[in-house]
Coordinates of C-alpha atoms in Angstrom, one line a residue:
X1 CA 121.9 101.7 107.4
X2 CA 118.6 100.6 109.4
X3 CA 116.0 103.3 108.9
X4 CA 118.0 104.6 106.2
X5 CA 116.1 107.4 103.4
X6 CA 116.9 107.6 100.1
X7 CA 116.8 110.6 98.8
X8 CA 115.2 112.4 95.7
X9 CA 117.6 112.1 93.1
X10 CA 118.6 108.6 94.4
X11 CA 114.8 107.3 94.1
X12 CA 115.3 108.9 90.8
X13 CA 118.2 106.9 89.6
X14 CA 116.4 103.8 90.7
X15 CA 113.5 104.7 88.8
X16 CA 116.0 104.9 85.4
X17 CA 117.2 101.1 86.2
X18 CA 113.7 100.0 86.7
X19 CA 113.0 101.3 83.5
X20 CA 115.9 100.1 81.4
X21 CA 115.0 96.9 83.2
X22 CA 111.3 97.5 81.9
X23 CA 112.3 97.8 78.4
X24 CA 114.5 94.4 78.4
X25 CA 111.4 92.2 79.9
X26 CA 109.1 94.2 77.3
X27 CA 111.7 94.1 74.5
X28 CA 111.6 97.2 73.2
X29 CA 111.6 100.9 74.4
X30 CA 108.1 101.2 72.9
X31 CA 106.0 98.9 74.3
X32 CA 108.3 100.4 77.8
X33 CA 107.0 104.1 76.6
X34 CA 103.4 102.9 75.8
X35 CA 102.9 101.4 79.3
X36 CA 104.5 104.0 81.4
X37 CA 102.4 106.7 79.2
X38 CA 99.7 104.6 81.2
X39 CA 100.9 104.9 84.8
X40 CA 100.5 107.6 87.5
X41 CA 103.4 108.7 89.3
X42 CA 103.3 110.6 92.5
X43 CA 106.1 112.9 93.9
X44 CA 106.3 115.0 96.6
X45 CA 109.6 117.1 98.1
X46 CA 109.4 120.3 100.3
X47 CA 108.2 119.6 103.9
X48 CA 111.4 118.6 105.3
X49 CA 113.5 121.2 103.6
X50 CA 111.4 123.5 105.4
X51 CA 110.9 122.1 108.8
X52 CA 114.6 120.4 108.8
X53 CA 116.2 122.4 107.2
X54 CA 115.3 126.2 107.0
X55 CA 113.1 126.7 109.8
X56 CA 116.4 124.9 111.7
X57 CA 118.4 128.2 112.4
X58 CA 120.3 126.5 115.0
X59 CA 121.9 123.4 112.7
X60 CA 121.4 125.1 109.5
X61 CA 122.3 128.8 108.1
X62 CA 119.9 128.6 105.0
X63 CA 117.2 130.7 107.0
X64 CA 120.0 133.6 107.0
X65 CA 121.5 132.6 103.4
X66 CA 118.0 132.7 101.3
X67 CA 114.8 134.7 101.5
X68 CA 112.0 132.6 101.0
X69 CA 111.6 133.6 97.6
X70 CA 115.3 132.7 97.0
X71 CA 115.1 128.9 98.8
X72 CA 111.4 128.1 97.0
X73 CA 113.7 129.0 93.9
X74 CA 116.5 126.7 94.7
X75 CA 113.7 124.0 95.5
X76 CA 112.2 123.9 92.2
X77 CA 115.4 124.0 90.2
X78 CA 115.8 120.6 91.6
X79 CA 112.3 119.8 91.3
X80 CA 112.4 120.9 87.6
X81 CA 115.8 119.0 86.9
X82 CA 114.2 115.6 88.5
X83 CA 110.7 115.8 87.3
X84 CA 112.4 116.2 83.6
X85 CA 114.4 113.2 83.5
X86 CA 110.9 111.1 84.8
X87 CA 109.4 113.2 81.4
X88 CA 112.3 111.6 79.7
X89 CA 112.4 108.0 80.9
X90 CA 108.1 107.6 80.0
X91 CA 106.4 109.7 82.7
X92 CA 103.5 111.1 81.4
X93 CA 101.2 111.7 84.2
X94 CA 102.7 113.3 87.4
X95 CA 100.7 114.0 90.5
X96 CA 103.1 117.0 92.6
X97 CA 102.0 116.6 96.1
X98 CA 102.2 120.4 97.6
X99 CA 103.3 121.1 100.6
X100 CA 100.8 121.2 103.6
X101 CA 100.3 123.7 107.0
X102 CA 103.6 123.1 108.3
X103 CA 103.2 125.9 110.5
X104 CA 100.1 124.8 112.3
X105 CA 102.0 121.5 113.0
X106 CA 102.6 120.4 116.5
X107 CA 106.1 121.0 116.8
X108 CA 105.7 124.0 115.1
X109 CA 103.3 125.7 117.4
X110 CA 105.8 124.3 120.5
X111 CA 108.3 125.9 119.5
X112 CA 107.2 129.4 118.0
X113 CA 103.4 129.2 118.7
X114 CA 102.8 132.1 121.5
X115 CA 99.6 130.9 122.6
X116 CA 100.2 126.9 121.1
X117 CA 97.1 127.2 119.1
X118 CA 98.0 130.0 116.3
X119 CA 99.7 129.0 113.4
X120 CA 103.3 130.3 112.7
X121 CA 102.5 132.9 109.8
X122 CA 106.1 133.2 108.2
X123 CA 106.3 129.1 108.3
X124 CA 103.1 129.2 106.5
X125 CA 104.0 132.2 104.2
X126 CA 106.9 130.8 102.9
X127 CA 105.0 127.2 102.4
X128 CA 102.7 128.9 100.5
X129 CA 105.8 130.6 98.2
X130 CA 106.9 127.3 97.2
X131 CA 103.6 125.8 96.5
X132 CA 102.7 128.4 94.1
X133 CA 106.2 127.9 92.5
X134 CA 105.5 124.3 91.9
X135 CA 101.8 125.4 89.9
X136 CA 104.3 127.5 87.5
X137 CA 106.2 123.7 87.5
X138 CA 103.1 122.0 86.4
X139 CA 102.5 124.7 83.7
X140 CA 105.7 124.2 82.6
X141 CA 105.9 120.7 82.3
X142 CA 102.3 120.6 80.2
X143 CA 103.9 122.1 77.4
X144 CA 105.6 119.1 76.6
X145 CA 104.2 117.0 74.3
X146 CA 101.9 114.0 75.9
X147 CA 102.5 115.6 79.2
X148 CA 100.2 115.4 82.1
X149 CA 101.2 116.6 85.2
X150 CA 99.4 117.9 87.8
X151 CA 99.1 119.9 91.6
X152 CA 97.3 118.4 94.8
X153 CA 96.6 121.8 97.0
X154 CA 97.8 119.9 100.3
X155 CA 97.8 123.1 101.9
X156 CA 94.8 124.3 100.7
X157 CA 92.9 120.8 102.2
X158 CA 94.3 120.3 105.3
X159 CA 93.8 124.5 106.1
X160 CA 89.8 123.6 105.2
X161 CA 90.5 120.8 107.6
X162 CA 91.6 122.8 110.5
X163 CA 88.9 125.4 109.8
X164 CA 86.0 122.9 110.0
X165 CA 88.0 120.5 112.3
X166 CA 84.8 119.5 114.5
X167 CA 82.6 118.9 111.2
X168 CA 85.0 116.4 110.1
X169 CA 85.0 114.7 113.8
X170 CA 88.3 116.1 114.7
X171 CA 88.2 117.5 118.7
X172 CA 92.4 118.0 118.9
X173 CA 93.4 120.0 116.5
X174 CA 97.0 121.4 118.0
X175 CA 98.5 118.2 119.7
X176 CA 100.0 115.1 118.7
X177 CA 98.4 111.7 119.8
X178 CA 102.0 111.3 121.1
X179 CA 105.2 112.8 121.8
X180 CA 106.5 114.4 125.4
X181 CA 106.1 118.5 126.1
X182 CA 103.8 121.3 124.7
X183 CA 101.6 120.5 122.6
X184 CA 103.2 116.7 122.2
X185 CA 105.6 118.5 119.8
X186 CA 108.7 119.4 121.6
X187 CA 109.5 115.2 121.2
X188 CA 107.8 113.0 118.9
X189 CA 106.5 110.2 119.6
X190 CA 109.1 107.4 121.6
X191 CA 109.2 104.2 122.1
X192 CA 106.7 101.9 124.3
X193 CA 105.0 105.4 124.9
X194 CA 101.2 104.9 124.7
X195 CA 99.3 106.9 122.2
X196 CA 96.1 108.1 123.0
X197 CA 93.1 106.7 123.0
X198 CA 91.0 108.8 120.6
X199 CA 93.5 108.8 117.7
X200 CA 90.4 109.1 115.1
X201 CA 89.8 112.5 117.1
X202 CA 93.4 113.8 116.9
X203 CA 94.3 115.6 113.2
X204 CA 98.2 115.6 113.7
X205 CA 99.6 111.5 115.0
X206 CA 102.7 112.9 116.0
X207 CA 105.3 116.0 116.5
X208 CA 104.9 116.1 112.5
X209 CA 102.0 114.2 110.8
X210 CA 98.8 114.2 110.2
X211 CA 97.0 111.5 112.0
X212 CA 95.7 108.6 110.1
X213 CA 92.0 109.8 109.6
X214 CA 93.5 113.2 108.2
X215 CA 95.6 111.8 105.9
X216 CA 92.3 110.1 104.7
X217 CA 90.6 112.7 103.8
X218 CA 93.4 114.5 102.3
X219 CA 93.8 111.2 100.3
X220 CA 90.2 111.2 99.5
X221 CA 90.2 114.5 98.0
X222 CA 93.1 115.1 96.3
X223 CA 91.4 111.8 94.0
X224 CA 88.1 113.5 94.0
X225 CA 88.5 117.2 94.6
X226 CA 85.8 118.2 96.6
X227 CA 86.7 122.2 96.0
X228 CA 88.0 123.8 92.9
X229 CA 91.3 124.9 94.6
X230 CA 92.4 121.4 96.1
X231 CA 93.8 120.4 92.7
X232 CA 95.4 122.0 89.7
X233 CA 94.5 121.5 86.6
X234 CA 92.5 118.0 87.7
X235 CA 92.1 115.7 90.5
X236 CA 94.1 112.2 90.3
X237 CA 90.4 110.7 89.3
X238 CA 89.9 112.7 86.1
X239 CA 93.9 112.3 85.5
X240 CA 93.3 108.5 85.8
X241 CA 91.1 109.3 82.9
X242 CA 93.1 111.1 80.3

């Protein structure tokens, strides 16, 4: 299907082929191992589950099923069971991409925003819940030997971001650079619509994601961490290194 995803545990399985086809180029599964104890791999799950999924009342019931302790839970018990079998087919150094302010996002605000500016606290809070449930993963998965896996504080970033918006040249900090309704968020972004004209200015592109120039610095620091919390236990630079 055009447009198609694959999901987590599909990308998964194709990351087992590509390894068994790895070790036939190679030869043998220890020249495979030795390489991909070289490589970084970068995985990220979470935002989706939250904004389409349990923030969803009216096409889903897992808002009403779970507490947000209870669905960060279920979350990393597939995290956990996905992240071992990359330990187990030659991962060795794992960057988790946490999950960001999804309750200061545009369609966010629009649709539980009272004033369209103030972030949605329980979105954030139970954002929050699941990131710290993904350090604990990281913790966990260092104990195995050779392992090297570590936590990009997305949230943590992109909250200095919206705090110091104008020092980073931001000026539109609550609406997409496209989309129809409040705040661009009710509808993302459509086809032939124009986007706007100051995109640099603008930290959110559309209904959902952080404009190009956020997503830059967010890139830029979760490499080099320019504050103690925006990574956990090292930055992807001084993982490069190990």
């Amino acid at each position: 299907m055009q447009g198609g995803r694959i999901p987590f545990a599909g990308q998964v399985q194709n990351y087992q082929t590509a390894v068994q086809t790895l070790i036939s180029i190679l030869g043998d599964q220890d020249t495979a191992s030795d390489r991909l104890s070289k490589c970084i791999f970068s995985v990220g799950m979470g935002s989706n589950d939250y904004l389409n999924n349990y923030f969803m009342p009216a096409f889903y019931n897992t808002g009403s099923q779970y507490t947000p302790e209870q669905f960060a839970d279920s979350l990393i018990a597939d995290y956990r069971r996905y992240v071992q079998v990359l330990y187990n087919y030659g991962a060795r150094k794992v960057v988790m991409i946490g999950v960001g302010q999804v309750g200061c996002s545009p369609n966010e605000l629009a649709r539980y925003s009272a004033d369209g500016a103030t972030c949605v606290a329980r979105i954030d809070s139970a954002i929050q819940i699941f990131n710290r449930r993904q350090v604990g993963l990281v913790d966990e998965m260092n104990t195995l030997p050779g392992a090297h896996f570590t936590f990009i504080n997305a949230y943590n970033i992109f909250s200095d971001i919206l705090a110091n918006a104008a020092s980073y040249g931001f000026t539109e900090t609550t609406a997409g650079c496209c989309g129809v309704g409040r705040n661009n968020g009710q509808v993302t972004c459509l086809p032939y619509e124009a986007p706007c004209s100051n995109r640099d200015q603008h930290i959110f592109w559309d209904a959902f994601h952080p404009s190009e120039a956020a997503n830059i610095i967010v890139g830029r620091r979760s490499y080099r961490a320019e504050s103690p919390n925006d990574a956990y236990p090292m930055d992807i630079a001084t993982l490069a290194s190990v």
